[in-house]
Coordinates of C-alpha atoms in Angstrom, one line a residue:
L88 CA 0.0 0.0 0.0
L89 CA 2.9 2.4 0.7
Q90 CA 4.4 1.6 -2.7
A91 CA 1.1 2.1 -4.4
L92 CA 0.6 5.5 -2.6
H93 CA 4.0 6.8 -3.6
F94 CA 3.5 5.5 -7.2
F95 CA 0.7 8.0 -7.5
V96 CA 2.9 10.7 -6.1
G97 CA 5.4 10.1 -8.9
F98 CA 2.6 9.8 -11.5
G99 CA 1.3 13.2 -10.5
A100 CA 4.9 14.7 -10.8
L101 CA 5.2 13.1 -14.2
L102 CA 1.7 14.2 -15.4
S103 CA 1.8 17.9 -14.4
P104 CA 4.6 19.0 -16.8
L105 CA 3.0 17.1 -19.6
I106 CA -0.3 18.9 -19.0
A107 CA 1.4 22.3 -19.0
D108 CA 3.7 21.7 -21.9
P109 CA 1.1 22.2 -24.8
F110 CA 0.1 25.6 -23.4
L111 CA 3.6 27.0 -23.1
S112 CA 4.8 29.5 -25.7
D113 CA 8.1 29.1 -27.5
T114 CA 8.2 32.8 -28.2
N115 CA 7.6 36.0 -26.1
C116 CA 4.5 35.7 -24.1
I117 CA 3.4 39.3 -24.9
L118 CA 3.9 40.7 -28.4
S119 CA 3.9 44.4 -29.4
N120 CA 4.0 45.9 -32.8
S121 CA 7.7 46.4 -32.6
T122 CA 8.5 42.8 -31.5
T123 CA 6.1 40.8 -33.6
N124 CA 8.8 40.2 -36.2
S125 CA 11.5 39.6 -33.5
S126 CA 9.7 37.1 -31.3
S127 CA 12.7 34.8 -31.4
N128 CA 14.5 36.8 -28.7
L129 CA 13.5 34.5 -25.9
P130 CA 15.7 31.6 -26.8
H131 CA 18.7 34.0 -27.0
I132 CA 17.8 35.4 -23.6
R133 CA 17.6 31.9 -22.2
K134 CA 21.0 31.0 -23.7
S135 CA 22.6 34.1 -22.1
L136 CA 21.1 33.5 -18.7
V137 CA 23.9 31.1 -17.6
L138 CA 25.3 31.1 -14.1
H139 CA 28.7 32.6 -14.7
H140 CA 28.1 35.0 -17.6
P141 CA 24.7 36.7 -17.2
G142 CA 25.4 38.9 -20.2
N143 CA 23.9 42.3 -21.1
L144 CA 20.1 41.9 -21.4
S145 CA 19.4 45.6 -22.2
R146 CA 19.7 44.9 -25.9
Y147 CA 16.6 42.7 -25.8
D148 CA 13.2 44.2 -26.0
L149 CA 10.7 42.5 -23.7
P150 CA 7.3 44.2 -24.1
M151 CA 5.1 44.6 -21.1
K152 CA 1.9 45.5 -23.1
G153 CA 0.5 44.0 -26.2
M154 CA -1.2 40.8 -27.4
V155 CA -0.9 37.9 -25.1
V156 CA 0.1 34.8 -27.0
T157 CA 0.2 32.2 -24.2
R158 CA -2.6 30.1 -22.8
V159 CA -0.8 28.7 -19.8
S160 CA -3.7 29.6 -17.6
Y161 CA -5.6 26.6 -19.1
A162 CA -3.0 24.3 -17.5
F163 CA -3.8 25.7 -14.1
W164 CA -7.6 25.2 -14.7
I165 CA -7.0 21.5 -15.8
M166 CA -4.8 20.8 -12.7
A167 CA -7.5 22.4 -10.5
L168 CA -10.2 20.2 -11.9
I169 CA -7.9 17.1 -11.5
N170 CA -7.4 17.9 -7.8
L171 CA -11.1 18.7 -7.2
P172 CA -12.0 15.2 -6.1
V173 CA -9.5 15.4 -3.3
P174 CA -11.3 18.0 -1.1
I175 CA -14.6 16.3 -2.0
A176 CA -13.3 13.0 -0.7
V177 CA -11.9 14.6 2.4
F178 CA -15.2 16.4 3.1
F179 CA -17.1 13.1 2.6
L180 CA -14.7 11.4 5.1
L181 CA -15.3 14.2 7.7
Y182 CA -19.0 13.9 7.1
K183 CA -19.1 10.2 7.7
E184 CA -17.0 10.6 10.9
R185 CA -19.4 13.3 12.1
M186 CA -16.7 15.9 12.2
V187 CA -18.7 18.5 10.2
P188 CA -20.5 20.8 12.6
C189 CA -23.6 21.4 10.4
F190 CA -24.1 17.7 9.8
S191 CA -22.9 16.1 13.0
S192 CA -26.1 14.1 13.8
S193 CA -27.3 13.1 10.3
S194 CA -24.7 10.5 9.3
H195 CA -23.3 7.2 10.4
P196 CA -19.6 6.8 11.1
L197 CA -17.5 4.6 8.9
L198 CA -16.8 2.3 11.9
S199 CA -19.3 1.5 14.6
A200 CA -18.4 1.8 18.2
D201 CA -17.7 -1.9 18.6
E202 CA -15.6 -2.0 15.4
L203 CA -13.6 1.0 16.5
A204 CA -13.0 -0.5 19.9
M205 CA -11.7 -3.6 18.2
E206 CA -9.5 -1.6 15.9
T207 CA -8.0 0.6 18.6
R208 CA -7.8 -2.0 21.5
P209 CA -4.3 -3.6 21.7
T210 CA -4.1 -7.3 21.5
E211 CA -2.6 -9.3 24.3
K212 CA 0.6 -9.7 22.4
D213 CA 0.8 -6.0 21.6
D214 CA -0.1 -5.1 25.2
L215 CA 2.8 -7.2 26.6
S216 CA 5.3 -5.8 24.2
T217 CA 4.2 -2.3 24.8
T218 CA 4.3 -2.7 28.6
V219 CA 7.6 -4.5 28.7
Q220 CA 9.6 -2.9 25.9
R221 CA 8.0 0.3 24.9
P222 CA 6.5 2.3 27.8
W223 CA 7.4 5.4 25.7
A224 CA 5.0 4.7 22.8
A225 CA 2.5 7.3 21.9
G226 CA -0.9 7.1 23.4
G227 CA -3.0 7.6 20.3
H228 CA -4.5 10.5 18.4
D229 CA -6.5 12.1 21.2
D230 CA -3.8 14.6 21.9
L231 CA -2.2 16.6 19.0
F232 CA 1.1 17.0 20.9
S233 CA 1.2 13.5 22.5
C234 CA 4.3 12.6 20.6
C235 CA 6.3 15.4 22.2
Q236 CA 5.4 14.6 25.8
S237 CA 8.4 13.6 27.9
K238 CA 6.5 10.8 29.6
N239 CA 6.4 8.9 26.3
F240 CA 10.2 8.6 26.2
R241 CA 10.8 7.4 29.8
G242 CA 12.8 4.2 29.8
A243 CA 13.6 4.4 26.1
S244 CA 17.0 3.1 25.1
Y245 CA 19.5 5.1 23.0
T246 CA 18.8 2.8 20.0
Y247 CA 15.2 3.9 20.0
F248 CA 16.3 7.5 19.2
A249 CA 19.2 6.3 17.0
V250 CA 16.7 4.4 14.7
H251 CA 14.6 7.6 14.3
I252 CA 17.6 9.8 13.6
T253 CA 19.4 7.5 11.2
G254 CA 16.2 6.7 9.3
A255 CA 15.5 10.5 9.0
L256 CA 19.0 11.1 7.8
V257 CA 18.8 8.5 5.1
L258 CA 15.6 10.1 3.8
F259 CA 17.2 13.5 4.2
M260 CA 19.8 12.5 1.7
T261 CA 17.7 10.4 -0.7
D262 CA 14.8 12.9 -1.0
G263 CA 17.4 15.7 -1.2
I264 CA 18.9 13.9 -4.2
V265 CA 15.5 13.7 -5.8
G266 CA 15.0 17.5 -5.4
E267 CA 18.5 18.6 -6.4
Y268 CA 18.8 16.2 -9.4
S269 CA 15.4 17.1 -10.9
G270 CA 16.0 20.8 -10.3
F271 CA 19.5 21.0 -11.8
V272 CA 20.0 18.2 -14.3
Y273 CA 18.7 20.6 -17.0
S274 CA 21.2 23.3 -16.1
Y275 CA 24.0 20.7 -16.0
A276 CA 23.1 19.3 -19.4
V277 CA 23.0 22.6 -21.3
E278 CA 26.4 23.8 -20.1
E279 CA 29.8 22.6 -21.1
P280 CA 31.2 20.0 -21.7
L281 CA 27.9 18.4 -22.7
S282 CA 26.2 21.5 -24.2
V283 CA 22.9 19.6 -24.9
V284 CA 20.3 21.4 -27.0
H285 CA 17.8 23.1 -24.7
K286 CA 14.8 21.3 -26.1
V287 CA 16.5 17.9 -25.7
A288 CA 17.8 18.7 -22.2
G289 CA 14.2 19.6 -21.2
Y290 CA 13.3 15.9 -21.5
L291 CA 15.7 14.9 -18.7
P292 CA 13.5 16.0 -15.8
S293 CA 10.5 14.2 -17.4
L294 CA 12.7 11.1 -18.0
F295 CA 13.8 11.2 -14.3
W296 CA 10.2 11.5 -12.9
G297 CA 9.0 9.0 -15.5
F298 CA 11.4 6.3 -14.2
I299 CA 10.6 7.2 -10.6
T300 CA 6.9 6.5 -11.4
L301 CA 7.9 3.2 -13.3
G302 CA 10.1 2.1 -10.4
R303 CA 7.3 2.7 -7.9
L304 CA 4.9 0.7 -10.0
I305 CA 7.4 -2.2 -10.2
S306 CA 8.0 -1.9 -6.4
I307 CA 4.3 -2.8 -5.7
P308 CA 4.7 -6.6 -6.6
V309 CA 8.4 -6.6 -5.6
S310 CA 7.5 -5.6 -2.0
Y311 CA 5.4 -8.8 -1.6
R312 CA 8.5 -10.9 -2.1
M313 CA 11.3 -8.7 -0.7
K314 CA 11.9 -7.3 2.7
P315 CA 11.9 -3.5 3.0
A316 CA 15.4 -3.5 4.5
T317 CA 16.7 -5.4 1.3
M318 CA 14.9 -2.9 -1.0
V319 CA 16.4 0.1 0.8
F320 CA 19.9 -1.5 0.6
I321 CA 19.6 -2.1 -3.1
N322 CA 18.3 1.5 -3.6
V323 CA 21.2 3.2 -1.8
V324 CA 23.9 1.0 -3.4
G325 CA 22.3 1.7 -6.8
I326 CA 22.3 5.4 -6.2
L327 CA 26.0 5.4 -5.3
I328 CA 27.0 3.3 -8.3
T329 CA 24.9 5.4 -10.7
F330 CA 26.6 8.6 -9.6
L331 CA 30.0 7.0 -9.8
L332 CA 29.3 6.0 -13.4
L333 CA 27.9 9.4 -14.2
L334 CA 31.2 10.9 -13.0
I335 CA 33.3 8.4 -15.1
F336 CA 31.2 9.0 -18.3
S337 CA 30.6 12.7 -17.6
H338 CA 31.3 13.6 -21.3
S339 CA 28.7 11.2 -22.7
V340 CA 25.2 12.6 -23.4
V341 CA 23.9 9.1 -24.0
F342 CA 25.0 7.9 -20.6
L343 CA 23.5 11.1 -19.0
F344 CA 20.1 9.9 -20.2
V345 CA 20.8 6.3 -19.1
G346 CA 22.1 7.4 -15.7
T347 CA 19.1 9.7 -15.2
A348 CA 16.7 6.8 -15.9
S349 CA 18.8 4.5 -13.6
L350 CA 18.8 7.0 -10.8
G351 CA 15.1 7.4 -11.0
L352 CA 14.6 3.7 -10.7
F353 CA 16.8 3.4 -7.6
L354 CA 15.3 6.5 -5.9
S355 CA 11.7 5.5 -6.6
S356 CA 11.0 3.1 -3.7
T357 CA 13.4 4.5 -1.1
F358 CA 10.9 6.6 0.8
P359 CA 8.0 4.0 1.1
S360 CA 10.5 1.2 1.8
M361 CA 12.2 3.2 4.6
L362 CA 8.8 3.9 6.2
A363 CA 7.9 0.2 6.1
Y364 CA 11.3 -0.8 7.4
T365 CA 11.3 1.5 10.4
E366 CA 7.7 0.6 11.1
D367 CA 8.8 -3.1 11.4
I368 CA 11.5 -2.0 13.9
L369 CA 9.6 0.4 16.1
Q370 CA 6.0 -0.7 15.7
Y371 CA 5.1 3.0 16.0
K372 CA 1.7 4.6 15.6
G373 CA 2.6 7.8 13.9
C374 CA 5.2 9.9 15.8
A375 CA 8.1 8.3 14.0
T376 CA 6.4 8.9 10.7
T377 CA 6.5 12.6 11.5
V378 CA 10.3 12.5 12.2
L379 CA 10.9 10.6 8.9
V380 CA 8.7 12.8 6.7
T381 CA 10.1 16.0 8.2
G382 CA 13.7 14.8 7.6
A383 CA 12.8 14.0 4.0
G384 CA 11.1 17.4 3.4
I385 CA 14.0 19.3 5.0
G386 CA 16.5 17.4 2.9
E387 CA 14.6 18.2 -0.3
M388 CA 14.6 21.9 0.6
V389 CA 18.2 22.3 2.0
L390 CA 20.1 20.2 -0.5
Q391 CA 18.6 22.1 -3.5
L392 CA 19.8 25.4 -1.9
L393 CA 23.2 23.9 -1.1
V394 CA 23.8 22.4 -4.6
G395 CA 22.6 25.6 -6.3
S396 CA 25.1 27.7 -4.3
I397 CA 28.0 25.2 -5.1
I398 CA 27.2 25.1 -8.8
H399 CA 27.2 28.9 -8.9
D400 CA 30.7 29.0 -7.3
Q401 CA 32.4 25.9 -8.6
G402 CA 30.7 25.2 -12.0
S403 CA 28.4 22.5 -13.4
Y404 CA 30.7 19.6 -12.8
S405 CA 30.2 19.9 -9.0
F406 CA 26.6 18.9 -9.6
L407 CA 27.6 15.2 -10.0
V408 CA 30.2 15.5 -7.2
C409 CA 27.5 16.6 -4.8
G410 CA 25.3 13.8 -5.8
M411 CA 28.1 11.3 -5.3
I412 CA 28.8 12.7 -1.8
F413 CA 25.1 12.6 -0.9
G414 CA 24.8 9.1 -2.1
G415 CA 27.8 8.0 0.0
L416 CA 26.3 9.7 3.1
A417 CA 22.9 7.9 2.5
F418 CA 24.7 4.6 2.3
T419 CA 26.7 5.4 5.5
F420 CA 23.6 6.4 7.5
Y421 CA 21.8 3.2 6.3
A422 CA 24.7 1.1 7.6
F423 CA 24.3 2.8 10.9
L424 CA 20.6 2.1 10.8
L425 CA 21.3 -1.6 10.3
F426 CA 23.7 -1.5 13.2
F427 CA 21.2 0.1 15.5
H428 CA 18.5 -2.3 14.4
R429 CA 20.6 -5.2 15.5
M430 CA 21.1 -3.4 18.9
Y431 CA 17.4 -2.6 19.3
P432 CA 15.6 -4.8 21.9
K433 CA 13.3 -7.3 20.4
P434 CA 9.9 -7.6 22.2
S435 CA 9.1 -11.0 20.8
S436 CA 11.4 -12.8 23.2
D437 CA 9.5 -11.4 26.3
V438 CA 6.2 -12.2 24.7
D439 CA 7.2 -15.8 24.1
V440 CA 8.4 -16.1 27.7
A441 CA 5.2 -14.7 29.0
S442 CA 3.1 -17.0 26.8
L443 CA 4.8 -20.0 28.3
D444 CA 3.2 -19.3 31.6
K445 CA -0.3 -19.5 30.1
P446 CA -2.2 -22.8 30.2
A447 CA -3.0 -24.4 26.9
V448 CA -6.6 -23.9 25.7
T449 CA -8.6 -25.6 23.0
D450 CA -10.3 -23.8 20.2
D451 CA -13.5 -24.8 18.4
T452 CA -11.8 -27.5 16.4
G453 CA -10.4 -29.2 19.5
Q454 CA -6.8 -28.4 18.8
Y455 CA -4.6 -27.2 21.6
Q456 CA -3.3 -23.6 21.3
R457 CA -1.4 -21.2 23.5

C-alpha cells in the first residue's frame, strides 16, 4: 500500500509538466508591434542566462503591453479540476465521521463503536510488548502533541532514538537527491562539456520522474517478495553506483540519459520502503512517521539550496560530485541504521516467555493452542 501510494505521487509529478507543456509558448508571451517580427529573442535570452556570464540583457526588448500569445492559464484550470475530487473525498470522510458541525447528527460513522474498539484495542501480544519494551510509545490520536510529551520517552534506550535519527538522515539524503537532481539536471546538461540542445535537455526531468513512477509501479509486486530492508539496501547502493558511473562518463550525453533513468529507478521506492522498514523496527503509531517525513522534506529543501550555491561558485561539474557525496552519506547512514536495528531490543522474546506461563486452551476444532 505504501508503494502504491507513492506511485501516484510520482505519477502526478510526471503528469503535471505534460499537461502544462502544450500551453507554453516558444516565443515571447506578450507581443507588441515592434516585437512581432523579433519574437525569437526569448531563446537567445535563455541562452545568455547562464550562471557565470549573465550577459547584457538591455539589448533585448521585452514588451510589457500587447497581445498575449500564451494560454498557460488553461493548464492551471486543468490541474485544479484534476485535484477537485481530493477535497470532496476529504469532506465526505469528515462527514461520515461526524466531524462537520452542520451535519454532526445526520450521518453514520464509517466504523461502529464496537468495530472502532476492536481496531484501537491492543491485542494481548501488543499489550505485553508495549508494557515490557515500549513504555514510551505514543498514546494515540487524542492529543495533538502527545508525541512530544516527555513521559512517552521514559525508559527508552538510545537505540530507539538512533533508529529515528538515522532513518530520517537516510531520507534527508535520498529525498534531497530527488530534489536537487530534478532541479539542476537541465542546467547541468546545457552547459559545457555536454552542451545539450535546450529542447533535448528539457526531456531529462521528465525522464527522471517517469522512471521514478515506473520504479514505484514495479515496487508494488516486488514488495510482496522482498523485505523493506533489502529494498532500501539495493536502492542506496544503486544510487551510489549510478553517480559513480555518471562521473566516469561525464562527457557522454547518452549515458547522462541512461544514468538519469537508472537514478530514477533506484530512488523510486526508497521513501516508502524506509517507512515500512522503520515501522517493522519500532511498531510505531505515527510519531516516527513525523520524524521521517520531516527529515525528507528538509533534505529536499536544503540540498537544493546547497547544490545551487555550489554550482554557482564551482561550476556545473560539481553537480555530480555533490550527488556522489550525498549518495555516499545515504549509504553510510543506512549502515548505521542496520547496526542500531541489531542493537534494538526485540519484544518478541519477552512475549514468548510470558506466553509459556499460560495454560493451553482448546479452540472450536479441539486443537490445543497457547
